[in-house]
């Protein structure tokens, strides 16, 4: 499964345009500085996000620099520290299990469901961990066709080894959520494809119900969600001349991949705005101030994420008892082949965890053939 870095049609997921951006972001991440205040990317002023005043910026919990304290500790991440997208993943699992269509796949080997490696270049002792939860049809579908044949949530998080506060949210280094829901392969139902990628100073965000049939028979289902969470902010750049967007459109897609892009995708690139580490009362404070971009992700993007998943599950529920109504040809197989063979995150995973493990994960867990 060779990775072709020169191919402009690759991306983290099915979007080709995003690949060019992500490859540059990955190159930066391999040698990132975990202190975002020293990273030049965080000093770039956002063209599409100016949502919060300094008083609204959430402070992150202080974490212990073990190396400075002379502690020779193994790189095992603190249970109290979580990544930027952890609450997204928790919500997704809770909602999927709540449908009773799916159950946790307990056959995924432990060494594939979680792995970690030391974070390089970090001033605070940190680890980069990858965790995956896979869900398969519940036993009630043993005698029939399941509505959803597979779902998978993967987190790639940089978290401190030791932190003073439980449940502290780390926004440093590599933070990725990759979430896929595959409906029955004999239907025209869309694949839920969510890629949220945060690296020092930049955030590449995609929420979409990716069409598996042309024309897309389910497109109108997302109009209300799009109107509420993506459109209707006239202060920001526009996707189309007559359609104002809340977040700047992330860029147009090449013709070969437009098949996988719905009309109502949230697709944007956010950039951090540098902030002072001095607290609001002008007293010196060692804590790191969260940037407006990460605040927006934790608040507005999370709201959009919850609503998008809810709308998707609502669409599936409409046909839970009558899948014949949505039977039809689709390109789900080609979609999965594309993702399995052209994922530009592969070089980063190779560097962190090794090529053999990465290949096994891609083939058997992230984009399984069966």
C-alpha positions as MATLAB code, in Angstrom:
seq = 'XXXXXXXXXXXXXXXXXXXXXXXXXXXXXXXXXXXXXXXXXXXXXXXXXXXXXXXXXXXXXXXXXXXXXXXXXXXXXXXXXXXXXXXXXXXXXXXXXXXXXXXXXXXXXXXXXXXXXXXXXXXXXXXXXXXXXXXXXXXXXXXXXXXXXXXXXXXXXXXXXXXXXXXXXXXXXXXXXXXXXXXXXXXXXXXXXXXXXXXXXXXXXXXXXXXXXXXXXXXXXXXXXXXXXXXXXXXXXXXXXXXXXXXXXXXXXXXXXXXXXXXXXXXXXXXXXXXXXXXXXXXXXXXXXXXXXXXXXXXXXXXXXXXXXXXXXXXXXXXXXXXXXXXXXXXXXXXXXXXXXXXXXXXXXXXXXXXXXXXXXXXXXXXXXX';
ca = [
       0.000    0.000    0.000;
       2.422    2.598   -1.222;
       1.891    6.225   -0.342;
       2.321    8.643   -3.214;
       3.163   12.007   -1.668;
       3.423   13.731   -5.026;
      -0.121   12.834   -6.053;
      -2.360   15.905   -5.582;
      -5.424   13.713   -5.265;
      -4.463   12.153   -1.937;
      -5.961   13.247    1.365;
      -6.667   12.158    4.908;
      -9.845   10.386    3.896;
     -11.571   10.640    0.524;
     -10.890   14.324   -0.169;
      -8.060   14.924   -2.585;
      -7.580   18.661   -2.178;
      -6.923   18.237    1.526;
      -3.990   15.927    0.867;
      -1.737   18.726   -0.310;
      -2.462   20.666    2.854;
      -2.216   17.668    5.158;
       1.109   16.491    3.775;
       2.601   19.875    4.626;
       1.004   19.728    8.066;
       2.348   16.225    8.688;
       5.844   17.299    7.687;
       5.618   20.042   10.282;
       4.212   17.674   12.913;
       7.000   15.124   12.709;
       9.336   17.695   14.229;
       6.772   19.792   16.067;
       7.416   21.866   19.148;
       4.898   20.940   21.818;
       4.980   24.498   23.109;
       2.619   26.159   20.627;
       3.665   29.610   21.808;
       7.105   29.057   20.247;
       5.767   27.635   17.010;
       5.671   30.278   14.257;
       2.478   28.802   12.841;
       0.543   29.833   15.944;
       1.480   33.451   15.322;
      -0.407   33.535   12.034;
      -3.534   35.639   12.141;
      -6.668   33.786   11.094;
      -8.518   35.023    8.019;
     -11.665   33.160    8.924;
     -11.950   32.978   12.710;
     -12.139   35.856   15.147;
     -14.828   34.575   17.453;
     -13.652   35.148   20.983;
     -12.318   37.951   23.137;
      -9.291   37.323   25.412;
     -11.588   37.003   28.418;
     -13.339   34.025   26.880;
     -10.180   31.990   26.327;
     -10.157   28.765   28.350;
      -6.951   28.080   30.283;
      -5.401   24.647   29.975;
      -4.273   22.734   33.017;
      -0.601   22.910   33.969;
       1.293   19.692   33.293;
       4.487   18.547   34.950;
       7.719   18.705   32.913;
       9.170   15.403   34.143;
      12.541   15.844   32.509;
      13.056   19.146   34.321;
      12.241   17.430   37.616;
      14.828   14.744   36.983;
      12.261   11.970   36.743;
      13.215    9.028   34.565;
       9.681    7.799   33.915;
       8.408    5.438   31.207;
       6.369    7.039   28.462;
       2.927    5.962   29.591;
       0.315    8.641   29.159;
      -1.606    9.926   32.136;
      -5.142    8.625   32.447;
      -6.123   12.156   33.460;
      -5.001   13.829   30.233;
      -7.138   13.642   27.102;
      -6.759   14.950   23.585;
      -8.660   17.694   21.808;
     -11.149   15.305   20.186;
     -11.692   12.799   23.015;
     -15.176   14.061   23.841;
     -16.103   13.785   20.145;
     -15.139   10.111   20.167;
     -16.939    9.416   23.452;
     -20.120   10.999   22.122;
     -19.913    9.017   18.885;
     -19.544    5.673   20.663;
     -22.378    6.477   23.067;
     -24.743    7.455   20.257;
     -23.896    4.469   18.064;
     -24.348    1.975   20.884;
     -27.600    3.696   21.840;
     -29.138    2.720   18.500;
     -28.752   -0.972   19.404;
     -27.696   -1.568   15.806;
     -24.065   -1.975   16.818;
     -21.856   -3.478   19.483;
     -18.183   -3.097   20.339;
     -16.005   -5.461   18.331;
     -14.097   -7.243   21.088;
     -12.113   -9.271   18.554;
      -9.832   -6.366   17.630;
      -6.421   -7.302   19.082;
      -5.269   -5.109   21.946;
      -2.051   -4.253   20.141;
      -4.115   -2.793   17.275;
      -6.690   -0.963   19.384;
      -4.087    1.120   21.226;
      -0.447    2.028   20.747;
       1.781    4.901   21.801;
       5.176    6.416   21.123;
       7.196    9.216   22.748;
       6.474   12.693   21.414;
       9.654   14.150   19.955;
      10.733   17.728   20.490;
       8.403   18.303   23.429;
       9.373   20.463   26.397;
       6.855   18.557   28.502;
       7.238   14.772   28.609;
       4.470   13.645   26.279;
       3.316   10.656   24.314;
       1.532   10.294   20.982;
      -1.095    7.602   21.345;
      -3.479    6.104   18.835;
      -6.671    4.411   20.004;
      -9.356    2.771   17.901;
     -12.827    1.519   18.729;
     -14.525   -0.664   16.135;
     -18.231   -1.461   16.148;
     -19.954   -4.305   14.331;
     -23.617   -5.275   13.851;
     -25.352   -6.417   17.026;
     -26.419  -10.028   17.419;
     -30.031   -9.200   16.558;
     -28.914   -8.971   12.919;
     -27.439  -12.491   12.848;
     -30.284  -13.728   10.656;
     -30.656  -10.694    8.425;
     -28.902   -7.797    6.747;
     -27.619   -5.136    9.156;
     -28.404   -1.475    8.597;
     -24.806   -0.554    9.479;
     -22.097   -3.034    8.661;
     -19.143   -1.334   10.350;
     -18.204    1.787   12.284;
     -14.828    2.907   13.515;
     -13.536    5.801   15.600;
      -9.793    6.466   15.725;
      -8.026    9.061   17.860;
      -4.421   10.187   17.471;
      -3.549   12.327   20.494;
      -0.500   14.013   21.957;
      -0.938   14.044   25.730;
       1.380   14.790   28.678;
       2.742   11.876   30.670;
       1.824   13.615   33.908;
      -0.755   16.315   34.561;
      -1.914   18.099   37.709;
      -5.610   18.002   36.834;
      -7.760   15.050   35.790;
      -9.450   15.286   32.388;
      -7.161   18.116   31.293;
      -7.556   18.691   27.545;
      -4.298   18.766   25.614;
      -4.300   20.810   22.399;
      -0.592   20.436   21.674;
       1.118   18.466   18.931;
      -0.846   15.972   16.853;
      -4.602   15.760   17.487;
      -6.723   13.738   15.036;
     -10.200   12.225   14.969;
     -11.048    9.904   12.073;
     -14.614    8.581   12.205;
     -16.286    6.359    9.611;
     -19.706    4.707    9.557;
     -20.357    2.253    6.729;
     -24.022    1.495    6.012;
     -25.227   -1.674    4.339;
     -23.244   -2.034    1.120;
     -26.349   -2.867   -0.928;
     -27.939    0.532   -0.330;
     -27.562    4.090   -1.572;
     -27.107    5.391    1.988;
     -24.133    7.736    2.450;
     -20.987    6.907    4.387;
     -20.442    9.094    7.420;
     -16.913   10.436    7.020;
     -15.511   12.840    9.604;
     -11.864   13.916    9.604;
     -10.742   16.461   12.192;
      -6.999   17.082   11.995;
      -5.162   19.516   14.278;
      -1.424   20.101   14.129;
       0.559   23.009   15.556;
      -1.185   26.174   14.446;
      -3.516   24.648   11.846;
      -6.756   22.705   11.847;
      -8.213   20.822    8.873;
     -11.866   20.003    9.555;
     -14.325   17.946    7.543;
     -17.810   16.770    8.473;
     -19.718   15.092    5.683;
     -22.208   12.399    4.775;
     -20.295   11.249    1.738;
     -22.546   10.223   -1.154;
     -22.255    6.667   -2.401;
     -24.654    7.070   -5.326;
     -24.979    9.519   -8.211;
     -27.208   11.448   -8.133;
     -27.277   11.632   -4.332;
     -30.835   10.714   -3.281;
     -30.309   11.813    0.343;
     -28.766   15.238   -0.185;
     -31.716   17.312    1.024;
     -31.624   15.608    4.429;
     -28.656   17.798    5.410;
     -30.048   21.159    4.366;
     -31.311   22.147    7.832;
     -28.075   21.074    9.544;
     -26.016   23.011    7.027;
     -28.107   26.128    7.426;
     -27.699   26.049   11.199;
     -24.037   25.093   11.582;
     -22.240   26.138    8.393;
     -24.081   28.932    6.611;
     -25.495   32.292    7.677;
     -22.418   34.218    8.816;
     -21.972   37.073    6.367;
     -18.758   38.299    8.008;
     -16.677   35.429    6.638;
     -15.556   34.368    3.136;
     -18.024   32.537    0.946;
     -18.064   29.143   -0.699;
     -20.272   30.465   -3.490;
     -21.005   33.999   -4.576;
     -24.489   33.880   -3.077;
     -23.876   31.608   -0.070;
     -22.224   33.148    3.015;
     -20.519   30.680    5.368;
     -19.747   30.682    9.071;
     -16.290   29.236    8.370;
     -14.216   29.871    5.280;
     -14.604   27.151    2.652;
     -11.490   24.968    2.726;
     -10.982   25.018   -1.045;
     -12.363   23.453   -4.200;
     -11.852   19.790   -5.044;
     -10.463   18.286   -8.260;
     -13.076   16.727  -10.529;
     -12.031   13.089   -9.876;
     -12.934   13.294   -6.176;
     -16.043   15.443   -6.305;
     -18.071   12.229   -6.368;
     -17.229   11.776   -2.688;
     -18.113   15.327   -1.644;
     -21.640   16.263   -0.690;
     -23.149   19.672   -1.268;
     -23.594   20.140    2.470;
     -20.127   19.343    3.810;
     -18.499   21.427    6.518;
     -14.995   21.747    5.093;
     -12.680   24.387    6.470;
      -9.162   25.215    7.605;
      -8.769   27.099   10.857;
      -5.602   28.808   12.027;
      -4.715   29.699   15.585;
      -4.294   33.237   16.786;
      -1.332   33.730   19.111;
      -2.358   34.553   22.662;
      -0.578   35.774   25.757;
       0.200   33.419   28.619;
      -0.638   36.176   31.125;
      -3.917   35.699   32.975;
      -6.784   38.169   32.737;
      -5.959   39.795   36.092;
      -2.484   40.691   34.716;
      -0.821   38.320   37.180;
       1.884   36.016   35.917;
       0.534   32.553   35.176;
       2.393   29.501   33.889;
      -0.669   27.986   32.267;
      -1.105   27.982   28.509;
      -4.061   29.902   27.108;
      -6.210   28.010   24.653;
      -6.417   29.666   21.264;
      -9.660   30.786   19.630;
      -9.416   27.946   17.091;
      -9.330   25.236   19.753;
     -12.096   26.989   21.658;
     -14.197   26.941   18.485;
     -13.463   23.245   18.009;
     -14.433   22.386   21.564;
     -17.610   24.441   21.367;
     -19.024   25.296   17.927;
     -17.506   22.397   15.971;
     -18.527   19.967   18.706;
     -22.100   21.252   18.484;
     -22.010   20.785   14.703;
     -20.522   17.306   15.154;
     -23.265   16.203   17.542;
     -25.999   17.546   15.293;
     -24.439   16.002   12.177;
     -24.199   12.560   13.760;
     -27.761   12.915   15.022;
     -29.003   13.776   11.544;
     -27.130   10.804   10.083;
     -28.607    8.359   12.591;
     -32.040    9.864   11.940;
     -31.612    9.140    8.227;
     -30.600    5.544    8.923;
     -33.501    5.032   11.326;
     -35.917    6.100    8.599;
     -35.000    2.951    6.658;
     -34.212    0.576    9.527;
     -37.367   -1.448    8.883;
     -37.454   -0.991    5.119;
     -34.001   -1.201    3.561;
     -35.540   -2.224    0.257;
     -36.518    1.427   -0.169;
     -32.839    2.404   -0.421;
     -31.413   -0.618   -2.199;
     -29.280    0.261   -5.187;
     -25.852    0.364   -6.736;
     -23.161    2.343   -4.969;
     -19.412    2.943   -5.036;
     -18.670    2.036   -1.415;
     -16.124   -0.610   -2.434;
     -14.192    1.840   -4.613;
     -14.399    4.410   -1.831;
     -12.798    2.021    0.672;
     -10.106    0.949   -1.783;
      -9.246    4.587   -2.315;
      -8.925    5.264    1.384;
      -7.027    2.065    2.102;
      -4.478    2.639   -0.638;
      -4.055    6.413   -0.589;
      -4.063    7.588    2.985;
      -1.411   10.320    3.376;
      -1.423    9.824    7.153;
       0.416    6.552    6.559;
       3.949    8.074    6.530;
       3.270    9.742    9.875;
       1.985    6.490   11.378;
       4.990    4.663    9.929;
       7.316    7.141   11.624;
       5.527    6.860   14.956;
       4.688    3.168   15.165;
       6.526    1.353   12.371;
       5.500    0.267    8.840;
       4.453   -3.294    9.696;
       2.057   -2.271   12.457;
       0.662    0.592   10.378;
      -0.041   -1.678    7.395;
      -1.812   -4.210    9.599;
      -3.942   -1.480   11.158;
      -4.969   -0.066    7.765;
      -5.865   -3.459    6.298;
      -7.618   -5.039    9.274;
      -9.112   -2.242   11.372;
      -9.263    1.178    9.720;
     -10.545    0.110    6.294;
     -11.210   -3.646    6.434;
     -12.253   -5.441    3.285;
     -14.967   -7.408    5.086;
];
